[in-house]
GROMACS .gro file of C-alpha atoms in nm:
model
  490
    1MET     CA    1  -1.337  -0.616   4.566
    2SER     CA    2  -1.177  -0.305   4.421
    3SER     CA    3  -1.410  -0.042   4.275
    4THR     CA    4  -1.151   0.072   4.025
    5ARG     CA    5  -1.251  -0.016   3.673
    6PRO     CA    6  -0.979  -0.154   3.449
    7GLU     CA    7  -0.893   0.038   3.138
    8ALA     CA    8  -1.007  -0.137   2.822
    9ARG     CA    9  -0.688  -0.159   2.623
   10ALA     CA   10  -0.485  -0.429   2.451
   11PRO     CA   11  -0.124  -0.476   2.567
   12ARG     CA   12   0.141  -0.316   2.355
   13GLY     CA   13   0.252  -0.533   2.069
   14PHE     CA   14  -0.074  -0.729   2.054
   15GLN     CA   15  -0.367  -0.664   1.824
   16ASP     CA   16  -0.731  -0.758   1.788
   17ARG     CA   17  -0.850  -0.868   1.445
   18LEU     CA   18  -1.183  -0.888   1.267
   19GLY     CA   19  -1.296  -1.109   0.984
   20PRO     CA   20  -1.119  -0.937   0.693
   21ALA     CA   21  -0.774  -0.954   0.867
   22ILE     CA   22  -0.834  -1.316   0.962
   23ALA     CA   23  -0.939  -1.394   0.604
   24ALA     CA   24  -0.629  -1.232   0.462
   25GLU     CA   25  -0.407  -1.438   0.691
   26ALA     CA   26  -0.584  -1.758   0.594
   27GLU     CA   27  -0.550  -1.672   0.224
   28LEU     CA   28  -0.175  -1.608   0.258
   29ILE     CA   29  -0.122  -1.935   0.443
   30HIS     CA   30  -0.330  -2.119   0.185
   31ARG     CA   31  -0.123  -1.979  -0.107
   32ALA     CA   32   0.204  -2.064   0.072
   33SER     CA   33   0.088  -2.409   0.164
   34GLN     CA   34   0.011  -2.489  -0.202
   35ALA     CA   35   0.377  -2.414  -0.280
   36TYR     CA   36   0.501  -2.623   0.017
   37GLU     CA   37   0.290  -2.924  -0.082
   38ARG     CA   38   0.396  -2.904  -0.445
   39TRP     CA   39   0.751  -2.960  -0.314
   40GLY     CA   40   0.636  -3.262  -0.106
   41PHE     CA   41   0.609  -3.108   0.245
   42GLN     CA   42   0.338  -3.228   0.480
   43ARG     CA   43   0.163  -3.029   0.754
   44LEU     CA   44   0.240  -3.049   1.127
   45ASP     CA   45   0.090  -2.863   1.429
   46THR     CA   46   0.265  -2.839   1.767
   47SER     CA   47   0.142  -2.697   2.097
   48ALA     CA   48   0.164  -2.326   2.185
   49PHE     CA   49   0.354  -2.405   2.507
   50GLU     CA   50   0.685  -2.585   2.538
   51PHE     CA   51   0.896  -2.656   2.845
   52THR     CA   52   1.133  -2.364   2.870
   53ASP     CA   53   1.443  -2.583   2.878
   54SER     CA   54   1.324  -2.735   2.548
   55LEU     CA   55   1.330  -2.397   2.376
   56GLY     CA   56   1.686  -2.313   2.486
   57LYS     CA   57   1.818  -1.959   2.492
   58PHE     CA   58   1.837  -1.857   2.132
   59LEU     CA   59   1.653  -1.531   2.108
   60PRO     CA   60   1.854  -1.222   1.998
   61ASP     CA   61   1.694  -0.989   2.255
   62LYS     CA   62   1.903  -1.108   2.546
   63ASP     CA   63   1.821  -0.805   2.771
   64ARG     CA   64   1.446  -0.872   2.782
   65PRO     CA   65   1.286  -1.059   3.079
   66ASN     CA   66   1.292  -1.439   3.046
   67GLU     CA   67   1.537  -1.413   2.755
   68GLY     CA   68   1.267  -1.272   2.529
   69VAL     CA   69   0.989  -1.531   2.590
   70PHE     CA   70   0.665  -1.526   2.790
   71SER     CA   71   0.684  -1.790   3.065
   72LEU     CA   72   0.485  -1.940   3.353
   73GLN     CA   73   0.538  -2.210   3.611
   74ASP     CA   74   0.296  -2.506   3.621
   75ASP     CA   75   0.177  -2.702   3.924
   76ASP     CA   76   0.483  -2.926   3.908
   77GLU     CA   77   0.705  -2.614   3.937
   78GLN     CA   78   0.827  -2.669   3.584
   79TRP     CA   79   0.872  -2.360   3.368
   80MET     CA   80   0.681  -2.344   3.041
   81SER     CA   81   0.708  -2.078   2.771
   82LEU     CA   82   0.500  -1.975   2.476
   83ARG     CA   83   0.691  -2.080   2.159
   84TYR     CA   84   0.891  -1.795   2.012
   85ASP     CA   85   0.916  -1.968   1.671
   86LEU     CA   86   0.802  -2.290   1.506
   87THR     CA   87   1.156  -2.439   1.462
   88ALA     CA   88   1.243  -2.513   1.823
   89PRO     CA   89   0.912  -2.706   1.876
   90LEU     CA   90   0.988  -2.894   1.554
   91ALA     CA   91   1.325  -3.004   1.698
   92ARG     CA   92   1.154  -3.128   2.007
   93TYR     CA   93   0.891  -3.313   1.805
   94VAL     CA   94   1.152  -3.486   1.588
   95ALA     CA   95   1.357  -3.588   1.889
   96GLU     CA   96   1.045  -3.723   2.062
   97ASN     CA   97   0.910  -3.913   1.761
   98ARG     CA   98   1.224  -3.983   1.558
   99GLN     CA   99   1.176  -4.361   1.551
  100GLY     CA  100   0.848  -4.339   1.361
  101LEU     CA  101   0.922  -4.048   1.123
  102PRO     CA  102   1.021  -4.083   0.759
  103LYS     CA  103   1.380  -3.977   0.694
  104PRO     CA  104   1.409  -3.713   0.574
  105PHE     CA  105   1.110  -3.555   0.748
  106ARG     CA  106   0.969  -3.266   0.542
  107ARG     CA  107   0.705  -3.063   0.715
  108TRP     CA  108   0.533  -2.723   0.694
  109GLN     CA  109   0.352  -2.552   0.977
  110ALA     CA  110   0.162  -2.226   1.033
  111GLY     CA  111   0.059  -2.071   1.357
  112PRO     CA  112   0.107  -1.790   1.611
  113VAL     CA  113   0.435  -1.734   1.803
  114TRP     CA  114   0.510  -1.500   2.086
  115ARG     CA  115   0.818  -1.287   2.168
  116ASN     CA  116   0.880  -1.060   2.463
  117GLU     CA  117   1.043  -0.789   2.257
  118LYS     CA  118   0.997  -0.416   2.209
  119PRO     CA  119   0.710  -0.365   1.966
  120GLY     CA  120   0.729  -0.124   1.672
  121PRO     CA  121   0.582  -0.060   1.324
  122GLY     CA  122   0.510  -0.401   1.176
  123ARG     CA  123   0.672  -0.568   1.478
  124PHE     CA  124   0.431  -0.742   1.715
  125ARG     CA  125   0.475  -0.956   2.027
  126GLN     CA  126   0.227  -1.210   1.888
  127PHE     CA  127   0.245  -1.283   1.519
  128THR     CA  128   0.193  -1.566   1.277
  129GLN     CA  129   0.466  -1.765   1.100
  130CYS     CA  130   0.441  -2.009   0.812
  131ASP     CA  131   0.739  -2.245   0.795
  132ALA     CA  132   0.884  -2.523   0.589
  133ASP     CA  133   1.173  -2.745   0.710
  134SER     CA  134   1.362  -3.049   0.591
  135VAL     CA  135   1.510  -3.259   0.873
  136GLY     CA  136   1.764  -3.533   0.818
  137VAL     CA  137   1.933  -3.409   0.500
  138PRO     CA  138   2.287  -3.263   0.507
  139GLY     CA  139   2.458  -3.075   0.226
  140PRO     CA  140   2.407  -2.774   0.005
  141ALA     CA  141   2.147  -2.938  -0.223
  142ALA     CA  142   1.897  -2.937   0.061
  143ASP     CA  143   1.985  -2.575   0.143
  144ALA     CA  144   1.937  -2.475  -0.220
  145GLU     CA  145   1.598  -2.652  -0.222
  146ILE     CA  146   1.478  -2.460   0.079
  147ILE     CA  147   1.587  -2.127  -0.067
  148MET     CA  148   1.414  -2.205  -0.399
  149LEU     CA  149   1.102  -2.308  -0.209
  150ALA     CA  150   1.108  -1.978  -0.025
  151CYS     CA  151   1.114  -1.796  -0.360
  152ASP     CA  152   0.828  -2.008  -0.487
  153ALA     CA  153   0.621  -1.948  -0.174
  154LEU     CA  154   0.664  -1.570  -0.194
  155GLU     CA  155   0.562  -1.576  -0.560
  156ALA     CA  156   0.264  -1.796  -0.486
  157ILE     CA  157   0.150  -1.546  -0.228
  158GLY     CA  158   0.160  -1.273  -0.494
  159VAL     CA  159   0.499  -1.105  -0.453
  160ALA     CA  160   0.638  -1.093  -0.808
  161ARG     CA  161   1.003  -1.136  -0.909
  162GLY     CA  162   1.181  -0.806  -0.863
  163GLU     CA  163   0.952  -0.716  -0.574
  164TYR     CA  164   1.151  -0.929  -0.326
  165SER     CA  165   1.507  -1.024  -0.269
  166LEU     CA  166   1.642  -1.333  -0.086
  167ARG     CA  167   1.981  -1.244   0.055
  168ILE     CA  168   2.204  -1.546   0.130
  169ASN     CA  169   2.511  -1.598   0.348
  170THR     CA  170   2.669  -1.887   0.538
  171ARG     CA  171   2.768  -1.896   0.905
  172ARG     CA  172   3.066  -2.110   0.809
  173ALA     CA  173   3.212  -1.821   0.608
  174LEU     CA  174   3.164  -1.590   0.902
  175ASN     CA  175   3.309  -1.845   1.145
  176ALA     CA  176   3.616  -1.861   0.921
  177VAL     CA  177   3.660  -1.485   0.964
  178LEU     CA  178   3.593  -1.501   1.341
  179SER     CA  179   3.860  -1.769   1.386
  180GLN     CA  180   4.111  -1.505   1.267
  181VAL     CA  181   4.016  -1.212   1.497
  182SER     CA  182   4.147  -1.119   1.843
  183SER     CA  183   3.996  -0.914   2.117
  184SER     CA  184   4.061  -0.769   2.463
  185GLY     CA  185   3.842  -0.793   2.770
  186SER     CA  186   3.694  -1.068   2.980
  187GLN     CA  187   3.437  -1.209   2.736
  188SER     CA  188   3.460  -1.572   2.640
  189GLU     CA  189   3.502  -1.653   2.273
  190GLU     CA  190   3.139  -1.763   2.261
  191GLU     CA  191   3.019  -1.438   2.418
  192ARG     CA  192   3.241  -1.231   2.191
  193ASN     CA  193   3.121  -1.405   1.878
  194GLY     CA  194   2.760  -1.362   1.988
  195THR     CA  195   2.822  -0.987   2.027
  196ILE     CA  196   2.978  -0.976   1.681
  197LEU     CA  197   2.676  -1.153   1.523
  198ARG     CA  198   2.431  -0.922   1.694
  199ALA     CA  199   2.632  -0.618   1.579
  200ILE     CA  200   2.638  -0.730   1.216
  201ASP     CA  201   2.269  -0.810   1.233
  202LYS     CA  202   2.206  -0.440   1.302
  203LEU     CA  203   2.394  -0.317   0.991
  204ASP     CA  204   2.078  -0.201   0.806
  205ARG     CA  205   1.964  -0.005   1.112
  206LEU     CA  206   2.289   0.141   1.246
  207GLY     CA  207   2.501   0.160   0.933
  208THR     CA  208   2.876   0.091   0.901
  209GLU     CA  209   2.977   0.339   1.167
  210GLY     CA  210   2.740   0.197   1.428
  211VAL     CA  211   2.845  -0.164   1.363
  212THR     CA  212   3.215  -0.067   1.374
  213ALA     CA  213   3.158   0.087   1.718
  214LEU     CA  214   2.986  -0.230   1.842
  215LEU     CA  215   3.270  -0.444   1.710
  216GLY     CA  216   3.511  -0.226   1.918
  217GLU     CA  217   3.456  -0.096   2.266
  218GLY     CA  218   3.086  -0.022   2.229
  219ARG     CA  219   2.832   0.234   2.116
  220LEU     CA  220   2.651   0.522   2.281
  221ASP     CA  221   2.301   0.561   2.130
  222GLU     CA  222   2.094   0.879   2.095
  223SER     CA  223   1.925   0.824   2.431
  224GLY     CA  224   2.257   0.803   2.612
  225ASP     CA  225   2.248   0.428   2.669
  226PHE     CA  226   2.583   0.252   2.616
  227THR     CA  227   2.598  -0.091   2.455
  228LYS     CA  228   2.920  -0.281   2.530
  229GLY     CA  229   3.103  -0.402   2.219
  230ALA     CA  230   3.296  -0.710   2.119
  231GLY     CA  231   3.634  -0.548   2.207
  232LEU     CA  232   3.799  -0.635   1.873
  233ASP     CA  233   4.131  -0.469   1.783
  234ALA     CA  234   4.149  -0.242   1.478
  235ALA     CA  235   4.285  -0.509   1.243
  236SER     CA  236   4.013  -0.754   1.344
  237ILE     CA  237   3.739  -0.491   1.296
  238GLU     CA  238   3.879  -0.420   0.952
  239ARG     CA  239   3.868  -0.791   0.867
  240VAL     CA  240   3.510  -0.836   0.982
  241MET     CA  241   3.389  -0.523   0.803
  242ALA     CA  242   3.573  -0.633   0.479
  243PHE     CA  243   3.377  -0.961   0.495
  244VAL     CA  244   3.046  -0.790   0.569
  245SER     CA  245   3.100  -0.545   0.280
  246ALA     CA  246   3.202  -0.810   0.022
  247GLY     CA  247   2.864  -0.817  -0.150
  248GLN     CA  248   2.879  -0.727  -0.521
  249SER     CA  249   2.637  -0.674  -0.805
  250ASP     CA  250   2.623  -1.040  -0.902
  251ASN     CA  251   2.687  -1.371  -0.725
  252ASP     CA  252   3.010  -1.461  -0.909
  253ALA     CA  253   3.168  -1.125  -0.819
  254THR     CA  254   3.066  -1.174  -0.456
  255VAL     CA  255   3.233  -1.516  -0.445
  256MET     CA  256   3.550  -1.357  -0.572
  257ALA     CA  257   3.534  -1.083  -0.312
  258LEU     CA  258   3.469  -1.344  -0.040
  259GLU     CA  259   3.775  -1.544  -0.140
  260LYS     CA  260   3.987  -1.236  -0.047
  261ALA     CA  261   3.793  -1.148   0.267
  262ILE     CA  262   3.776  -1.504   0.417
  263GLY     CA  263   4.132  -1.601   0.366
  264ASN     CA  264   4.292  -1.932   0.259
  265THR     CA  265   4.190  -2.145   0.556
  266ASP     CA  266   4.033  -2.489   0.561
  267MET     CA  267   3.716  -2.354   0.713
  268GLY     CA  268   3.708  -2.069   0.460
  269LEU     CA  269   3.757  -2.298   0.162
  270GLU     CA  270   3.481  -2.521   0.291
  271ALA     CA  271   3.245  -2.227   0.323
  272LEU     CA  272   3.320  -2.109  -0.034
  273SER     CA  273   3.264  -2.459  -0.170
  274GLU     CA  274   2.927  -2.464   0.005
  275ILE     CA  275   2.825  -2.124  -0.136
  276LYS     CA  276   2.927  -2.228  -0.492
  277ALA     CA  277   2.736  -2.557  -0.473
  278ILE     CA  278   2.415  -2.380  -0.353
  279THR     CA  279   2.423  -2.114  -0.631
  280ALA     CA  280   2.503  -2.374  -0.896
  281VAL     CA  281   2.187  -2.576  -0.818
  282MET     CA  282   1.976  -2.263  -0.799
  283GLU     CA  283   2.099  -2.121  -1.127
  284ARG     CA  284   2.041  -2.459  -1.298
  285CYS     CA  285   1.680  -2.434  -1.188
  286GLY     CA  286   1.629  -2.069  -1.291
  287PHE     CA  287   1.673  -1.911  -0.951
  288GLY     CA  288   1.929  -1.644  -1.041
  289GLY     CA  289   2.015  -1.299  -0.913
  290ASP     CA  290   1.662  -1.167  -0.986
  291ARG     CA  291   1.535  -1.383  -0.705
  292ALA     CA  292   1.825  -1.461  -0.467
  293THR     CA  293   2.168  -1.298  -0.412
  294LEU     CA  294   2.471  -1.357  -0.193
  295ASP     CA  295   2.498  -1.096   0.084
  296PRO     CA  296   2.774  -1.148   0.350
  297SER     CA  297   2.603  -0.903   0.587
  298ILE     CA  298   2.320  -1.147   0.655
  299VAL     CA  299   2.371  -1.338   0.980
  300ARG     CA  300   2.016  -1.390   1.123
  301GLY     CA  301   1.957  -1.312   1.486
  302LEU     CA  302   1.900  -1.664   1.619
  303ASP     CA  303   2.206  -1.841   1.756
  304TYR     CA  304   2.114  -2.191   1.640
  305TYR     CA  305   2.212  -2.151   1.270
  306THR     CA  306   2.517  -2.350   1.169
  307GLY     CA  307   2.545  -2.311   0.795
  308PRO     CA  308   2.370  -2.115   0.517
  309VAL     CA  309   2.133  -1.836   0.633
  310PHE     CA  310   1.905  -1.611   0.434
  311GLU     CA  311   1.652  -1.334   0.466
  312ALA     CA  312   1.365  -1.212   0.241
  313GLU     CA  313   1.306  -0.842   0.206
  314LEU     CA  314   1.055  -0.658  -0.016
  315ASN     CA  315   1.152  -0.409  -0.287
  316MET     CA  316   0.817  -0.243  -0.300
  317THR     CA  317   0.681   0.111  -0.255
  318THR     CA  318   0.368   0.266  -0.109
  319PRO     CA  319   0.097   0.395  -0.347
  320ASP     CA  320   0.257   0.745  -0.329
  321GLY     CA  321   0.599   0.612  -0.428
  322LYS     CA  322   0.773   0.592  -0.094
  323PRO     CA  323   0.990   0.283  -0.029
  324LEU     CA  324   0.859   0.031   0.224
  325ASN     CA  325   1.078   0.018   0.528
  326ILE     CA  326   0.935  -0.287   0.705
  327GLY     CA  327   1.244  -0.504   0.739
  328SER     CA  328   1.263  -0.876   0.681
  329VAL     CA  329   0.941  -1.061   0.596
  330GLY     CA  330   1.099  -1.407   0.619
  331GLY     CA  331   1.422  -1.600   0.654
  332GLY     CA  332   1.585  -1.921   0.757
  333GLY     CA  333   1.891  -2.134   0.736
  334ARG     CA  334   2.064  -2.459   0.842
  335TYR     CA  335   2.056  -2.569   1.208
  336ASP     CA  336   2.232  -2.904   1.248
  337ASP     CA  337   2.267  -2.892   1.627
  338LEU     CA  338   1.915  -2.814   1.746
  339VAL     CA  339   1.783  -3.171   1.763
  340ALA     CA  340   2.111  -3.283   1.923
  341ARG     CA  341   2.014  -3.085   2.235
  342PHE     CA  342   1.763  -3.366   2.305
  343THR     CA  343   1.932  -3.673   2.158
  344GLY     CA  344   2.306  -3.607   2.176
  345GLU     CA  345   2.327  -3.692   1.808
  346SER     CA  346   2.365  -3.435   1.535
  347VAL     CA  347   2.062  -3.431   1.302
  348PRO     CA  348   2.103  -3.212   0.992
  349ALA     CA  349   1.812  -2.974   0.930
  350THR     CA  350   1.733  -2.666   0.717
  351GLY     CA  351   1.428  -2.453   0.683
  352PHE     CA  352   1.273  -2.109   0.657
  353SER     CA  353   0.987  -1.901   0.795
  354ILE     CA  354   0.753  -1.643   0.644
  355GLY     CA  355   0.646  -1.372   0.883
  356VAL     CA  356   0.280  -1.379   0.790
  357SER     CA  357   0.163  -1.078   0.997
  358ARG     CA  358   0.444  -0.859   0.878
  359LEU     CA  359   0.409  -0.960   0.512
  360ILE     CA  360   0.032  -0.881   0.522
  361THR     CA  361   0.112  -0.542   0.679
  362ALA     CA  362   0.367  -0.477   0.404
  363LEU     CA  363   0.135  -0.576   0.118
  364GLU     CA  364  -0.143  -0.357   0.256
  365ALA     CA  365   0.100  -0.063   0.296
  366ALA     CA  366   0.199  -0.110  -0.066
  367GLY     CA  367  -0.170  -0.097  -0.172
  368ARG     CA  368  -0.161  -0.469  -0.255
  369PRO     CA  369  -0.404  -0.637  -0.013
  370LEU     CA  370  -0.437  -1.013  -0.055
  371LEU     CA  371  -0.814  -0.989  -0.065
  372GLY     CA  372  -1.065  -0.725  -0.162
  373GLN     CA  373  -1.327  -0.607   0.086
  374ALA     CA  374  -1.507  -0.913   0.215
  375MET     CA  375  -1.874  -0.940   0.122
  376GLY     CA  376  -2.108  -0.931   0.416
  377PRO     CA  377  -2.433  -1.130   0.461
  378VAL     CA  378  -2.765  -1.058   0.304
  379LEU     CA  379  -2.950  -0.838   0.556
  380VAL     CA  380  -3.318  -0.903   0.631
  381LEU     CA  381  -3.462  -0.567   0.738
  382VAL     CA  382  -3.705  -0.545   1.028
  383PHE     CA  383  -4.023  -0.340   0.991
  384ASP     CA  384  -4.240  -0.497   1.255
  385ARG     CA  385  -4.108  -0.646   1.577
  386ASP     CA  386  -4.417  -0.869   1.599
  387ALA     CA  387  -4.315  -1.035   1.266
  388MET     CA  388  -3.970  -1.158   1.377
  389GLY     CA  389  -4.069  -1.516   1.296
  390ASP     CA  390  -4.127  -1.416   0.933
  391TYR     CA  391  -3.788  -1.249   0.908
  392PHE     CA  392  -3.603  -1.542   1.065
  393GLU     CA  393  -3.781  -1.780   0.831
  394LEU     CA  394  -3.665  -1.577   0.529
  395ALA     CA  395  -3.304  -1.573   0.659
  396GLN     CA  396  -3.314  -1.940   0.722
  397ARG     CA  397  -3.436  -2.012   0.370
  398LEU     CA  398  -3.143  -1.810   0.238
  399ARG     CA  399  -2.900  -2.005   0.457
  400ASN     CA  400  -3.050  -2.335   0.341
  401ALA     CA  401  -2.970  -2.218  -0.015
  402GLY     CA  402  -2.608  -2.163   0.081
  403ILE     CA  403  -2.637  -1.779   0.116
  404ALA     CA  404  -2.505  -1.601   0.425
  405ALA     CA  405  -2.795  -1.411   0.586
  406GLU     CA  406  -2.863  -1.207   0.900
  407VAL     CA  407  -3.175  -1.060   1.055
  408TYR     CA  408  -3.118  -0.706   1.187
  409LEU     CA  409  -3.157  -0.731   1.568
  410GLY     CA  410  -3.069  -0.376   1.657
  411GLY     CA  411  -3.334  -0.139   1.784
  412SER     CA  412  -3.309   0.124   1.511
  413GLY     CA  413  -3.527   0.239   1.226
  414LEU     CA  414  -3.491   0.176   0.849
  415LYS     CA  415  -3.233   0.451   0.791
  416ALA     CA  416  -3.002   0.310   1.059
  417GLN     CA  417  -3.052  -0.039   0.931
  418MET     CA  418  -2.940   0.062   0.584
  419LYS     CA  419  -2.638   0.231   0.733
  420TYR     CA  420  -2.556  -0.091   0.917
  421ALA     CA  421  -2.584  -0.285   0.592
  422ASP     CA  422  -2.336  -0.044   0.432
  423ARG     CA  423  -2.084  -0.086   0.716
  424ARG     CA  424  -2.118  -0.465   0.692
  425ASN     CA  425  -2.077  -0.445   0.310
  426CYS     CA  426  -2.395  -0.640   0.258
  427PRO     CA  427  -2.463  -0.707  -0.107
  428VAL     CA  428  -2.847  -0.728  -0.075
  429ALA     CA  429  -3.118  -0.614   0.165
  430ILE     CA  430  -3.448  -0.804   0.196
  431MET     CA  431  -3.764  -0.609   0.269
  432PHE     CA  432  -4.079  -0.793   0.380
  433GLY     CA  433  -4.341  -0.557   0.518
  434GLY     CA  434  -4.721  -0.571   0.533
  435ASP     CA  435  -4.758  -0.486   0.161
  436GLU     CA  436  -4.515  -0.758   0.052
  437LYS     CA  437  -4.673  -1.016   0.276
  438GLU     CA  438  -5.017  -0.939   0.140
  439LYS     CA  439  -4.896  -0.970  -0.222
  440GLY     CA  440  -4.681  -1.283  -0.163
  441ILE     CA  441  -4.363  -1.114  -0.271
  442VAL     CA  442  -4.028  -1.003  -0.130
  443SER     CA  443  -3.863  -0.669  -0.213
  444ILE     CA  444  -3.498  -0.711  -0.293
  445LYS     CA  445  -3.254  -0.421  -0.291
  446ASP     CA  446  -2.920  -0.469  -0.463
  447LEU     CA  447  -2.709  -0.241  -0.240
  448ARG     CA  448  -2.411  -0.259  -0.474
  449VAL     CA  449  -2.618  -0.114  -0.764
  450GLY     CA  450  -2.758   0.148  -0.530
  451LYS     CA  451  -2.414   0.251  -0.420
  452LYS     CA  452  -2.295   0.280  -0.776
  453LYS     CA  453  -2.600   0.480  -0.888
  454ALA     CA  454  -2.569   0.709  -0.588
  455GLN     CA  455  -2.258   0.858  -0.747
  456ALA     CA  456  -2.465   0.983  -1.040
  457ILE     CA  457  -2.800   1.068  -0.867
  458LYS     CA  458  -2.757   1.372  -0.650
  459ASP     CA  459  -3.124   1.463  -0.598
  460ASN     CA  460  -3.319   1.286  -0.315
  461GLU     CA  461  -3.651   1.306  -0.500
  462THR     CA  462  -3.505   1.140  -0.809
  463TRP     CA  463  -3.350   0.872  -0.588
  464ARG     CA  464  -3.686   0.791  -0.426
  465GLU     CA  465  -3.861   0.780  -0.761
  466GLU     CA  466  -3.608   0.556  -0.933
  467ARG     CA  467  -3.528   0.330  -0.632
  468PRO     CA  468  -3.211   0.207  -0.807
  469GLY     CA  469  -3.137  -0.162  -0.758
  470GLN     CA  470  -3.474  -0.237  -0.600
  471PHE     CA  471  -3.717  -0.493  -0.747
  472GLU     CA  472  -3.970  -0.756  -0.645
  473ALA     CA  473  -3.951  -1.137  -0.642
  474PRO     CA  474  -4.210  -1.409  -0.572
  475LEU     CA  475  -4.193  -1.524  -0.212
  476ASP     CA  476  -4.173  -1.895  -0.303
  477THR     CA  477  -3.865  -1.851  -0.521
  478PHE     CA  478  -3.690  -1.544  -0.387
  479GLU     CA  479  -3.377  -1.736  -0.278
  480LYS     CA  480  -3.287  -1.821  -0.634
  481ILE     CA  481  -3.324  -1.455  -0.739
  482VAL     CA  482  -3.114  -1.342  -0.447
  483ALA     CA  483  -2.841  -1.586  -0.548
  484GLU     CA  484  -2.849  -1.458  -0.909
  485THR     CA  485  -2.834  -1.100  -0.786
  486ILE     CA  486  -2.528  -1.162  -0.576
  487ALA     CA  487  -2.353  -1.352  -0.859
  488ALA     CA  488  -2.420  -1.074  -1.118
  489GLU     CA  489  -2.144  -0.830  -1.194
  490VAL     CA  490  -2.216  -0.472  -1.094
   0.00000   0.00000   0.00000
């Protein structure tokens, strides 16, 4: 066996979490789920692993190992991969159970997903998503419903109107433009269009100049790496960029600009009709430009979208007034062909996903945590190691009364125990020494009062004399007094 000790470190892009972070995630999912269920969606859970051929090859990061997923081979020599989103497993579930499911099938799901991508600020290789999807319903009404639900979910989480923007586009409009472009080189039409989509998807990061280069021969980045482009000619690049830049200050003006950019083709007219139908339903229900806007630059990175697509971004600042640059915190769209991979039959579907981990990171960066500091347990202090039975009995009585309690099991003295209580954010400390036992009482210290008074009392002697927040309670009823102490406002 090797004598070399492994370095204790988490892999890049993965993070460990303690109680407060886990509680914040649970709270966000709870708030979002309330919105989902108000709209009639039911919960579903699927397994973390799927057969790799079930997932398909849809990730945008094509240059990563295993097409951007984490994979392993089982005993039957079949490849399995950790799910990279919750939509592909949904498609497999629907295909596998379609005979017994209600039609349409409306489900929501929350859970971790894994992507073999380069990590960065707010970008992890394991993160949590919270999705809602409607399977079996074609048409713009279903798309409008999903977009409105996304708005409702964000607002239920605590992101107010004006603090987020849902940016909407449709792949059909972009496909109408792509049908009118020409290119040089050996790429197939599918490969070329994929390159164009990935280029447009980088508009926010690379700007117009960078995307224009990727639509042409390619782009040399700052590190000297060259990314091959789509090979479009100058006229085609101009047509694509005119479409991407067609977004205006309001949805009606954007539709007019799109009519010019798309051209008078059957596919283009169909796309425009779809956009108008979606915005009409939304505006009728009060979901106007203050919540969702048309933006032709939105394409979404996943290849399986076939119709409307949208992304949610935050319009928030940090406490010192700097804008948050955290990227998309959610998005979705229509994917009518995903279930057909299994059944051979087209099944219309539309949905969206909230990036839970990224949204929590963004809210905390904006000084808007979902939860305040979590309250720790009541701490029973230890004065005499021979009296551990007494301390555990006190703690158990508190637990029986529905109060979280812990006996200090470290080997330190009273000063260190109080420091531990502060780090755990304990509301109350219980003291039961020889004097208390003899008198049949318990000394209770309200640590929150003590912390507040400490800001005003600077003298140690005064502190010892006043003992702020400390009082006595009868041993036989101390649980009730502890409960009242915790419930009291400080």
